[in-house]
């Protein structure tokens, strides 16, 4: 890329987002807190589960993101003087003043938080986070924890799906800041796209804050801002072979004439303004020259045959001008990086570009020229990549913006935060919609693996139960369907929860973004290919122990009102 700061050494910045604070919540959290306080429930303790009910993007897996931000929120949880003054002017005047004093003293020191490791593959109904502590405090955490987990997990999952579509040998760059849902949405998108498998971002602030490689080229505006090579003030470049300055414009024009015959592209097709822009950019970035080549004459149409069928021929101006500049740079001891295509038939244009580079490489015995990088952008989504794969494209790198950062296929994950225990007594939420019934009580989650190393099933057990034992037959039951059950003999069992917050402190070492990114890869490798596939993926099974099943259904029956017919 022409601008690449990926090798810069940064110290990881533990930046707390100043927007993430106790008032980043819904009004009803505060009104409930006051009602709890008035009801003298300040000593009550509660357990909440944070989970989602359905995987996004019509897929069968999700990547868990946002845990570190949740922990930073707990570290900084405290109502400031200005928060209290604002609440006094916002809440009804009947609120007792001593309540505000109570709020001012609240912290998260008495909260205990269990969570799955960030970057793990997770599935519906398995709590990502379990929060235990004083009822009022853990209730006040709800909205903020949800907003921190929902978009982060959705974004990381979206990015992971793009990575799977592109494969391991194609680079992915996040170009979505200008299309993101506001500045914070853009920053979060850059961070979690990287975690999900993207290689870099155009977002400089994300690069600074999170040590993400930043990359970029130039816009069409740069090309169209030039009219003619004569307007260039700087025309020379140091020749690395002899240390002398040489006129890059003259050398480029000479190469353009030569290449015109080789590539069968008339010089009259080539824009002089485009040539001037590319020469100017090459002088600015001679060791990182990437050119946008579709500003003029992307698709040339001619007509053949009696039925006048349209046929796309080789695009002229951009490819000719780029090759001329690249060969001129080569004469001076520099290697161009590649081209970016931002419109048109990307499969066709990438293949024609590759054919051109191979032809030039052979003609002038410049082997590296055949492997110039081809970057494609232009409103690309996951389906576009799968389609381009079918068309056997020659693209080395995708720059993806709108569809990635806005998660256009599904704008929200739908995580929920549900009370499952109060003062040691399990609670269940009932609904006519079976998918909205909660699983009561404190639960632990385990992932059971088969002999092939792939995950077989996730198992939820009551926390008071003994943990499952590997190589022992276990009865796994569907949470709500009594007919669905199976014995499983796992070769390995991994507990999913760790205590991440207790006694006012983070209890685990927090990995950096590269480590979380690597954990995403490792976690995905343990999931069977049929569960991860793009079309008709196999649902992954989440089960409960026999004890939890019986307990849940007994509580269900106990809390379901008995109807009366008359």
XYZ file of C-alpha atoms in Angstrom:
566
model
C 0.000 0.000 0.000
C 1.141 3.550 -0.517
C 0.628 4.431 3.120
C 1.557 1.652 5.505
C 2.237 2.215 9.169
C 1.736 -1.432 10.068
C 5.355 -1.863 11.141
C 5.338 1.037 13.559
C 5.941 -0.048 17.153
C 3.108 1.107 19.390
C 2.509 0.596 23.060
C -0.961 -0.799 23.507
C -3.185 2.020 24.693
C -5.646 1.088 27.412
C -7.973 3.903 26.421
C -11.269 4.057 28.237
C -13.963 5.411 25.961
C -15.290 8.478 27.770
C -18.738 7.852 26.280
C -18.978 4.550 28.172
C -20.138 5.711 31.596
C -23.043 5.002 33.964
C -25.342 7.493 32.211
C -24.932 5.598 28.942
C -28.088 3.733 29.849
C -31.857 3.829 29.596
C -33.878 6.045 31.910
C -35.824 3.085 33.228
C -32.676 1.617 34.781
C -32.490 4.649 37.078
C -36.227 4.655 37.798
C -36.071 0.936 38.658
C -33.078 1.600 40.878
C -35.066 4.231 42.764
C -38.076 1.915 43.088
C -35.781 -0.866 44.408
C -34.244 1.621 46.824
C -37.678 2.780 48.034
C -38.629 -0.873 48.511
C -35.567 -1.323 50.740
C -34.010 -3.881 48.403
C -30.502 -2.457 48.651
C -29.219 -5.625 50.315
C -30.822 -7.981 47.763
C -28.475 -9.927 45.514
C -29.183 -11.033 41.964
C -27.775 -13.035 39.072
C -28.255 -11.949 35.454
C -27.377 -13.840 32.254
C -26.357 -11.989 29.080
C -27.038 -14.111 25.995
C -28.565 -14.070 22.510
C -31.291 -16.251 21.036
C -30.326 -16.605 17.378
C -27.103 -16.498 15.369
C -26.787 -13.574 12.949
C -26.545 -13.463 9.135
C -28.509 -16.710 8.691
C -25.464 -18.532 10.013
C -24.913 -20.989 12.841
C -22.110 -19.384 14.817
C -21.240 -16.090 16.513
C -17.962 -14.545 17.683
C -18.029 -13.068 21.188
C -16.685 -9.524 21.353
C -16.730 -6.604 23.756
C -15.612 -8.287 26.972
C -12.631 -6.035 27.634
C -14.776 -2.940 27.149
C -17.282 -4.342 29.668
C -14.488 -4.802 32.199
C -13.172 -1.276 31.619
C -16.709 -0.040 32.214
C -16.819 -1.842 35.564
C -13.441 -0.357 36.494
C -14.770 3.144 35.908
C -18.329 2.674 37.161
C -19.119 5.670 39.344
C -21.603 8.534 39.115
C -19.809 11.861 38.894
C -20.989 15.068 40.555
C -22.236 16.334 37.193
C -24.107 13.032 36.646
C -25.883 13.481 39.955
C -26.743 17.115 39.201
C -28.149 16.101 35.817
C -30.274 13.340 37.361
C -31.652 15.762 39.931
C -32.923 17.995 37.106
C -34.225 15.096 35.030
C -35.985 12.809 37.490
C -39.309 13.813 39.099
C -39.029 16.278 41.986
C -40.598 13.690 44.293
C -37.355 11.674 44.270
C -35.868 11.694 47.767
C -32.542 13.536 47.884
C -30.866 10.780 49.899
C -31.240 8.479 46.882
C -28.770 10.657 44.982
C -26.307 10.277 47.827
C -26.759 6.497 47.558
C -26.079 6.607 43.807
C -22.958 8.735 44.318
C -21.393 6.011 46.463
C -22.137 3.110 44.094
C -19.257 1.216 42.467
C -18.891 -2.252 40.928
C -16.623 -3.545 43.712
C -19.264 -6.001 44.949
C -20.036 -7.345 41.484
C -18.703 -10.694 40.260
C -18.580 -11.326 36.528
C -18.062 -14.674 34.790
C -17.496 -14.735 31.031
C -16.407 -16.788 28.064
C -13.053 -15.727 26.607
C -13.352 -12.864 24.125
C -12.973 -14.049 20.528
C -14.559 -17.444 21.239
C -17.147 -18.999 18.963
C -20.411 -18.929 20.887
C -23.950 -20.143 20.351
C -27.537 -19.169 21.210
C -28.794 -19.452 24.796
C -25.340 -20.044 26.270
C -24.739 -17.008 28.513
C -21.738 -15.028 27.304
C -21.561 -13.220 30.628
C -22.989 -14.008 34.075
C -23.202 -11.070 36.452
C -23.700 -11.525 40.196
C -23.996 -8.865 42.870
C -26.229 -6.283 44.552
C -29.547 -6.152 42.707
C -29.531 -2.398 42.119
C -25.968 -2.318 40.825
C -26.247 -5.281 38.459
C -29.556 -3.895 37.176
C -27.890 -0.555 36.426
C -25.234 -2.364 34.342
C -27.749 -3.886 31.918
C -28.030 -1.411 29.046
C -24.354 -0.527 28.931
C -23.192 -4.150 28.937
C -25.655 -4.937 26.157
C -24.545 -2.079 23.953
C -20.901 -3.048 24.473
C -21.467 -6.700 23.563
C -24.155 -6.505 20.884
C -22.378 -4.541 18.172
C -18.921 -5.879 19.000
C -20.039 -9.495 18.629
C -22.088 -8.750 15.530
C -19.179 -6.928 13.908
C -16.597 -9.592 14.764
C -18.932 -12.267 13.394
C -19.510 -10.333 10.179
C -15.776 -9.895 9.699
C -15.134 -13.598 10.359
C -17.675 -14.519 7.697
C -15.932 -12.237 5.176
C -12.631 -13.856 6.085
C -14.045 -17.334 5.475
C -15.486 -16.220 2.136
C -12.211 -14.646 0.999
C -10.006 -17.498 2.192
C -6.626 -17.285 3.862
C -4.634 -16.067 0.857
C -6.549 -12.856 0.168
C -6.057 -9.708 2.238
C -9.037 -7.883 3.711
C -9.015 -4.168 4.516
C -11.756 -2.302 6.374
C -12.597 0.938 4.543
C -15.858 1.763 6.311
C -15.312 4.816 8.516
C -17.098 7.246 6.199
C -20.141 4.944 6.028
C -20.235 3.816 9.658
C -22.944 4.610 12.187
C -21.229 7.689 13.558
C -17.651 8.101 14.779
C -17.883 5.628 17.646
C -19.542 3.067 15.408
C -16.715 3.569 12.933
C -14.053 3.120 15.594
C -15.712 -0.003 17.002
C -16.128 -1.402 13.495
C -12.409 -1.008 12.788
C -11.484 -2.723 16.054
C -13.810 -5.702 15.720
C -13.227 -6.149 11.998
C -9.573 -6.683 12.886
C -10.492 -9.152 15.630
C -12.728 -11.016 13.183
C -9.920 -11.499 10.668
C -9.369 -8.312 8.645
C -5.744 -7.373 8.021
C -5.957 -3.622 8.371
C -8.054 -0.483 8.338
C -8.070 2.934 6.705
C -9.030 4.445 10.089
C -6.007 6.267 11.506
C -7.497 6.733 14.978
C -8.185 3.004 15.223
C -4.593 2.399 14.184
C -3.333 4.674 16.928
C -5.646 3.434 19.682
C -5.608 -0.298 18.959
C -2.326 -0.838 17.073
C -4.188 -2.031 13.973
C -2.224 -1.835 10.683
C -3.422 1.193 8.680
C -3.418 1.200 4.905
C -4.719 3.401 2.121
C -4.269 4.544 -1.468
C -5.906 7.615 -2.985
C -9.342 8.700 -4.204
C -10.777 9.455 -7.630
C -10.600 13.118 -6.642
C -6.808 12.902 -6.714
C -6.900 11.637 -10.298
C -9.423 14.185 -11.520
C -7.563 17.078 -9.868
C -4.870 16.875 -12.580
C -5.292 17.865 -16.210
C -1.884 17.558 -17.872
C 1.693 16.536 -17.011
C 2.851 20.074 -17.768
C 1.181 21.337 -14.582
C 3.396 19.232 -12.309
C 5.840 21.322 -10.299
C 7.885 18.313 -9.193
C 8.859 16.029 -12.043
C 12.023 14.267 -10.953
C 12.881 11.338 -8.738
C 16.206 10.018 -7.423
C 17.477 7.070 -9.436
C 18.418 4.454 -6.833
C 20.858 2.877 -9.251
C 23.116 5.914 -9.633
C 21.850 8.502 -7.125
C 20.982 11.024 -9.809
C 17.682 12.823 -10.261
C 15.744 11.817 -13.361
C 12.629 13.170 -15.047
C 9.882 10.655 -14.258
C 7.397 12.225 -16.681
C 9.634 11.845 -19.730
C 10.464 8.278 -18.768
C 6.791 7.458 -18.224
C 5.689 8.984 -21.549
C 8.347 6.951 -23.310
C 7.121 3.769 -21.685
C 3.517 4.608 -22.494
C 4.343 4.804 -26.211
C 6.162 1.461 -26.055
C 3.418 -0.241 -24.074
C 0.723 1.064 -26.361
C 1.948 -1.291 -29.067
C 2.471 -4.237 -26.721
C -0.940 -3.948 -25.075
C -2.809 -2.855 -28.194
C -4.170 0.196 -26.410
C -4.025 3.455 -28.309
C -2.370 6.335 -26.492
C -5.384 8.391 -27.509
C -7.402 6.279 -25.043
C -5.169 7.289 -22.168
C -5.952 10.345 -20.075
C -3.034 12.767 -19.705
C -4.575 14.087 -16.504
C -4.615 10.557 -15.075
C -1.000 10.061 -16.134
C -0.016 13.309 -14.388
C -1.825 12.214 -11.218
C -0.138 8.804 -11.181
C 3.304 10.302 -11.789
C 2.707 12.794 -8.997
C 1.636 10.046 -6.602
C 4.592 7.886 -7.624
C 6.988 10.747 -6.859
C 5.353 11.117 -3.441
C 5.361 7.344 -2.718
C 7.904 5.688 -5.023
C 8.325 2.635 -2.749
C 4.624 2.167 -2.089
C 2.952 3.032 -5.379
C -0.661 1.840 -5.643
C -2.850 3.391 -8.322
C -6.604 3.678 -8.680
C -7.074 2.791 -12.351
C -10.821 3.005 -13.023
C -11.378 6.770 -13.078
C -11.545 6.878 -16.881
C -12.630 4.255 -19.388
C -13.206 1.286 -17.115
C -15.247 -0.846 -19.510
C -14.733 -0.407 -23.225
C -17.528 -1.830 -25.347
C -17.340 -2.900 -28.947
C -19.787 -4.885 -31.079
C -19.138 -8.071 -32.971
C -21.215 -10.330 -35.131
C -24.492 -9.974 -37.001
C -26.507 -9.542 -33.820
C -24.291 -6.720 -32.548
C -23.550 -8.509 -29.286
C -21.709 -6.283 -26.798
C -18.346 -7.535 -25.612
C -16.213 -5.972 -22.887
C -12.683 -5.374 -24.125
C -9.551 -4.448 -22.190
C -9.928 -1.191 -20.283
C -7.474 1.333 -21.608
C -6.474 4.486 -19.799
C -5.868 3.294 -16.258
C -3.982 0.077 -17.018
C -1.799 1.700 -19.678
C -0.899 4.699 -17.530
C -0.240 2.550 -14.463
C 2.066 0.148 -16.308
C 3.961 3.057 -17.846
C 4.556 4.655 -14.445
C 5.417 1.292 -12.845
C 8.012 0.516 -15.524
C 9.471 4.000 -15.232
C 9.793 3.464 -11.474
C 11.430 0.104 -12.141
C 14.048 1.812 -14.309
C 14.904 4.003 -11.321
C 15.177 1.069 -8.935
C 11.672 1.091 -7.367
C 8.960 -1.575 -7.311
C 5.321 -0.590 -7.652
C 2.867 -2.349 -5.341
C -0.287 -2.689 -7.457
C -3.640 -1.290 -8.529
C -7.080 -0.691 -7.056
C -10.296 -1.206 -9.024
C -13.356 0.506 -7.573
C -16.051 -0.106 -10.202
C -17.133 -2.298 -13.080
C -16.973 -6.061 -13.505
C -14.427 -6.887 -10.825
C -13.792 -10.493 -11.898
C -13.235 -9.523 -15.533
C -11.170 -6.440 -14.785
C -8.986 -8.224 -12.238
C -8.297 -11.053 -14.686
C -7.484 -8.607 -17.506
C -5.180 -6.724 -15.144
C -3.395 -9.928 -14.195
C -3.061 -10.919 -17.873
C -1.547 -7.514 -18.588
C 0.931 -7.762 -15.718
C 1.994 -11.256 -16.787
C 2.434 -10.094 -20.385
C 4.593 -7.135 -19.348
C 6.627 -9.302 -16.962
C 7.458 -11.778 -19.726
C 8.145 -9.138 -22.376
C 10.634 -7.217 -20.272
C 11.888 -10.040 -18.006
C 10.582 -8.487 -14.790
C 9.204 -11.512 -12.856
C 7.816 -9.562 -9.888
C 5.617 -7.493 -12.220
C 3.385 -10.529 -12.822
C 2.519 -10.608 -9.115
C 1.493 -6.993 -8.643
C -1.275 -6.667 -6.063
C -4.830 -6.209 -7.333
C -7.159 -4.548 -4.841
C -10.916 -4.450 -5.376
C -13.436 -2.245 -3.628
C -16.890 -1.004 -4.779
C -19.650 -1.817 -2.261
C -18.527 -5.421 -1.777
C -20.507 -7.759 0.453
C -20.144 -11.389 1.480
C -22.225 -12.667 -1.432
C -20.088 -10.656 -3.859
C -16.976 -12.446 -2.670
C -18.564 -15.887 -2.998
C -19.690 -14.949 -6.526
C -16.230 -13.662 -7.461
C -14.749 -16.916 -6.184
C -17.021 -18.805 -8.580
C -15.821 -16.530 -11.407
C -12.145 -17.307 -10.678
C -11.086 -13.722 -10.041
C -7.490 -12.516 -9.714
C -8.041 -10.200 -6.741
C -5.412 -10.219 -3.996
C -7.111 -7.847 -1.585
C -10.636 -6.626 -0.886
C -11.332 -3.193 0.537
C -14.737 -3.433 2.211
C -16.775 -0.641 3.748
C -20.530 -0.163 3.927
C -21.771 -3.755 4.117
C -19.131 -4.677 6.671
C -19.314 -1.818 9.162
C -23.082 -1.348 9.076
C -23.767 -5.118 9.132
C -26.386 -4.507 6.463
C -27.609 -8.100 6.345
C -28.565 -7.890 10.026
C -28.304 -4.629 11.960
C -28.460 -6.065 15.503
C -27.522 -9.272 17.294
C -30.295 -9.082 19.883
C -28.451 -9.920 23.083
C -30.635 -9.843 26.204
C -29.893 -9.525 29.916
C -32.227 -11.588 32.048
C -32.670 -12.080 35.789
C -32.189 -15.766 36.625
C -31.792 -15.641 40.412
C -32.744 -13.315 43.280
C -31.455 -13.808 46.822
C -30.448 -17.370 45.999
C -33.865 -18.262 44.547
C -33.953 -19.108 40.822
C -36.242 -17.068 38.577
C -37.771 -17.990 35.234
C -39.360 -15.738 32.626
C -42.303 -17.415 30.889
C -43.716 -16.557 27.487
C -46.102 -17.963 24.923
C -43.108 -17.692 22.613
C -40.976 -20.648 23.713
C -37.799 -19.029 22.443
C -38.190 -16.288 25.066
C -38.398 -18.571 28.084
C -35.287 -18.158 30.223
C -33.240 -20.916 31.845
C -33.283 -20.205 35.592
C -30.545 -20.163 38.173
C -26.768 -20.010 38.095
C -25.401 -22.228 35.370
C -21.983 -23.294 34.151
C -21.239 -24.011 30.505
C -18.982 -26.673 29.033
C -17.904 -27.463 25.491
C -17.716 -31.147 24.688
C -15.323 -32.320 21.953
C -15.265 -35.440 19.832
C -12.288 -37.647 19.021
C -11.747 -35.688 15.788
C -11.066 -32.506 17.770
C -14.238 -30.762 16.669
C -16.748 -29.396 19.162
C -19.725 -31.752 19.539
C -22.137 -29.888 21.769
C -22.329 -27.214 24.476
C -23.715 -28.367 27.814
C -25.293 -26.147 30.488
C -25.418 -27.471 34.052
C -26.584 -26.010 37.350
C -23.577 -24.483 39.086
C -24.154 -26.759 42.086
C -23.804 -29.860 39.904
C -20.511 -31.681 39.536
C -18.736 -30.768 36.287
C -18.888 -33.327 33.465
C -16.016 -35.789 33.069
C -14.317 -36.583 29.753
C -14.691 -40.096 28.301
C -17.767 -40.640 30.463
C -21.256 -41.123 29.020
C -23.309 -37.950 29.547
C -27.011 -37.401 28.927
C -27.543 -34.159 27.009
C -31.080 -32.830 26.647
C -32.700 -30.183 24.502
C -33.758 -27.360 26.846
C -37.408 -27.387 25.780
C -38.136 -30.537 23.760
C -38.306 -33.672 25.907
C -38.027 -35.943 22.861
C -34.630 -34.550 21.863
C -31.880 -36.082 23.947
C -28.678 -37.991 23.353
C -25.849 -39.684 25.156
C -22.451 -38.167 24.477
C -19.024 -39.580 25.310
C -16.706 -36.576 24.879
C -12.984 -37.065 24.370
C -12.332 -33.656 25.920
C -14.322 -31.128 27.948
C -13.532 -27.440 28.348
C -15.285 -25.231 30.891
C -16.304 -22.012 29.157
C -16.460 -19.588 32.088
C -13.727 -17.768 33.955
C -14.076 -15.212 36.712
C -13.097 -11.985 34.966
C -14.141 -9.460 37.621
C -14.272 -9.794 41.402
C -13.635 -7.592 44.446
C -13.307 -4.524 42.258
C -10.524 -5.941 40.083
C -9.982 -7.602 36.708
C -9.023 -11.186 37.566
C -7.574 -12.428 34.261
C -4.809 -11.203 32.006
C -6.475 -9.457 29.083
C -5.034 -10.415 25.690
C -4.188 -7.760 23.135
C -6.109 -7.495 19.874
C -3.692 -9.707 17.958
C -4.105 -12.430 20.552
C -7.897 -12.135 20.464
C -7.726 -12.242 16.659
C -5.652 -15.428 16.840
C -8.110 -16.910 19.348
C -10.936 -16.308 16.849
C -9.019 -18.369 14.280
C -8.274 -21.151 16.746
C -11.843 -21.244 18.025
C -13.252 -21.414 14.497
C -10.923 -24.313 13.678
C -12.680 -26.392 16.347
C -16.078 -25.966 14.655
C -17.064 -28.425 11.935
C -17.064 -27.073 8.344
C -20.751 -27.887 7.846
C -21.639 -25.601 10.769
C -19.604 -22.735 9.259
C -20.625 -23.091 5.627
C -22.337 -20.234 3.839
C -25.444 -22.057 2.597
C -27.664 -24.246 4.771
C -25.259 -24.610 7.688
C -25.873 -27.358 10.217
C -27.187 -26.021 13.546
C -24.829 -26.538 16.465
C -26.466 -28.194 19.459
C -26.779 -26.514 22.841
C -28.034 -28.826 25.579
C -28.753 -28.959 29.307
C -28.037 -31.604 31.875
C -30.821 -33.883 33.012
C -30.882 -32.161 36.424
C -31.165 -28.706 34.882
C -33.871 -29.917 32.500
C -35.985 -31.374 35.298
C -35.452 -28.361 37.540
C -36.312 -25.903 34.773
C -39.492 -27.698 33.761
C -40.635 -28.158 37.344
C -40.178 -24.402 37.893
C -41.945 -23.762 34.610
C -44.966 -25.744 35.692
C -44.957 -24.196 39.159
C -45.015 -20.661 37.766
C -47.500 -21.243 34.931
C -51.025 -20.163 35.994
C -53.709 -22.836 35.658
C -56.455 -21.719 33.318
C -60.141 -22.046 34.086
C -62.887 -22.775 31.587
C -66.481 -21.785 32.192
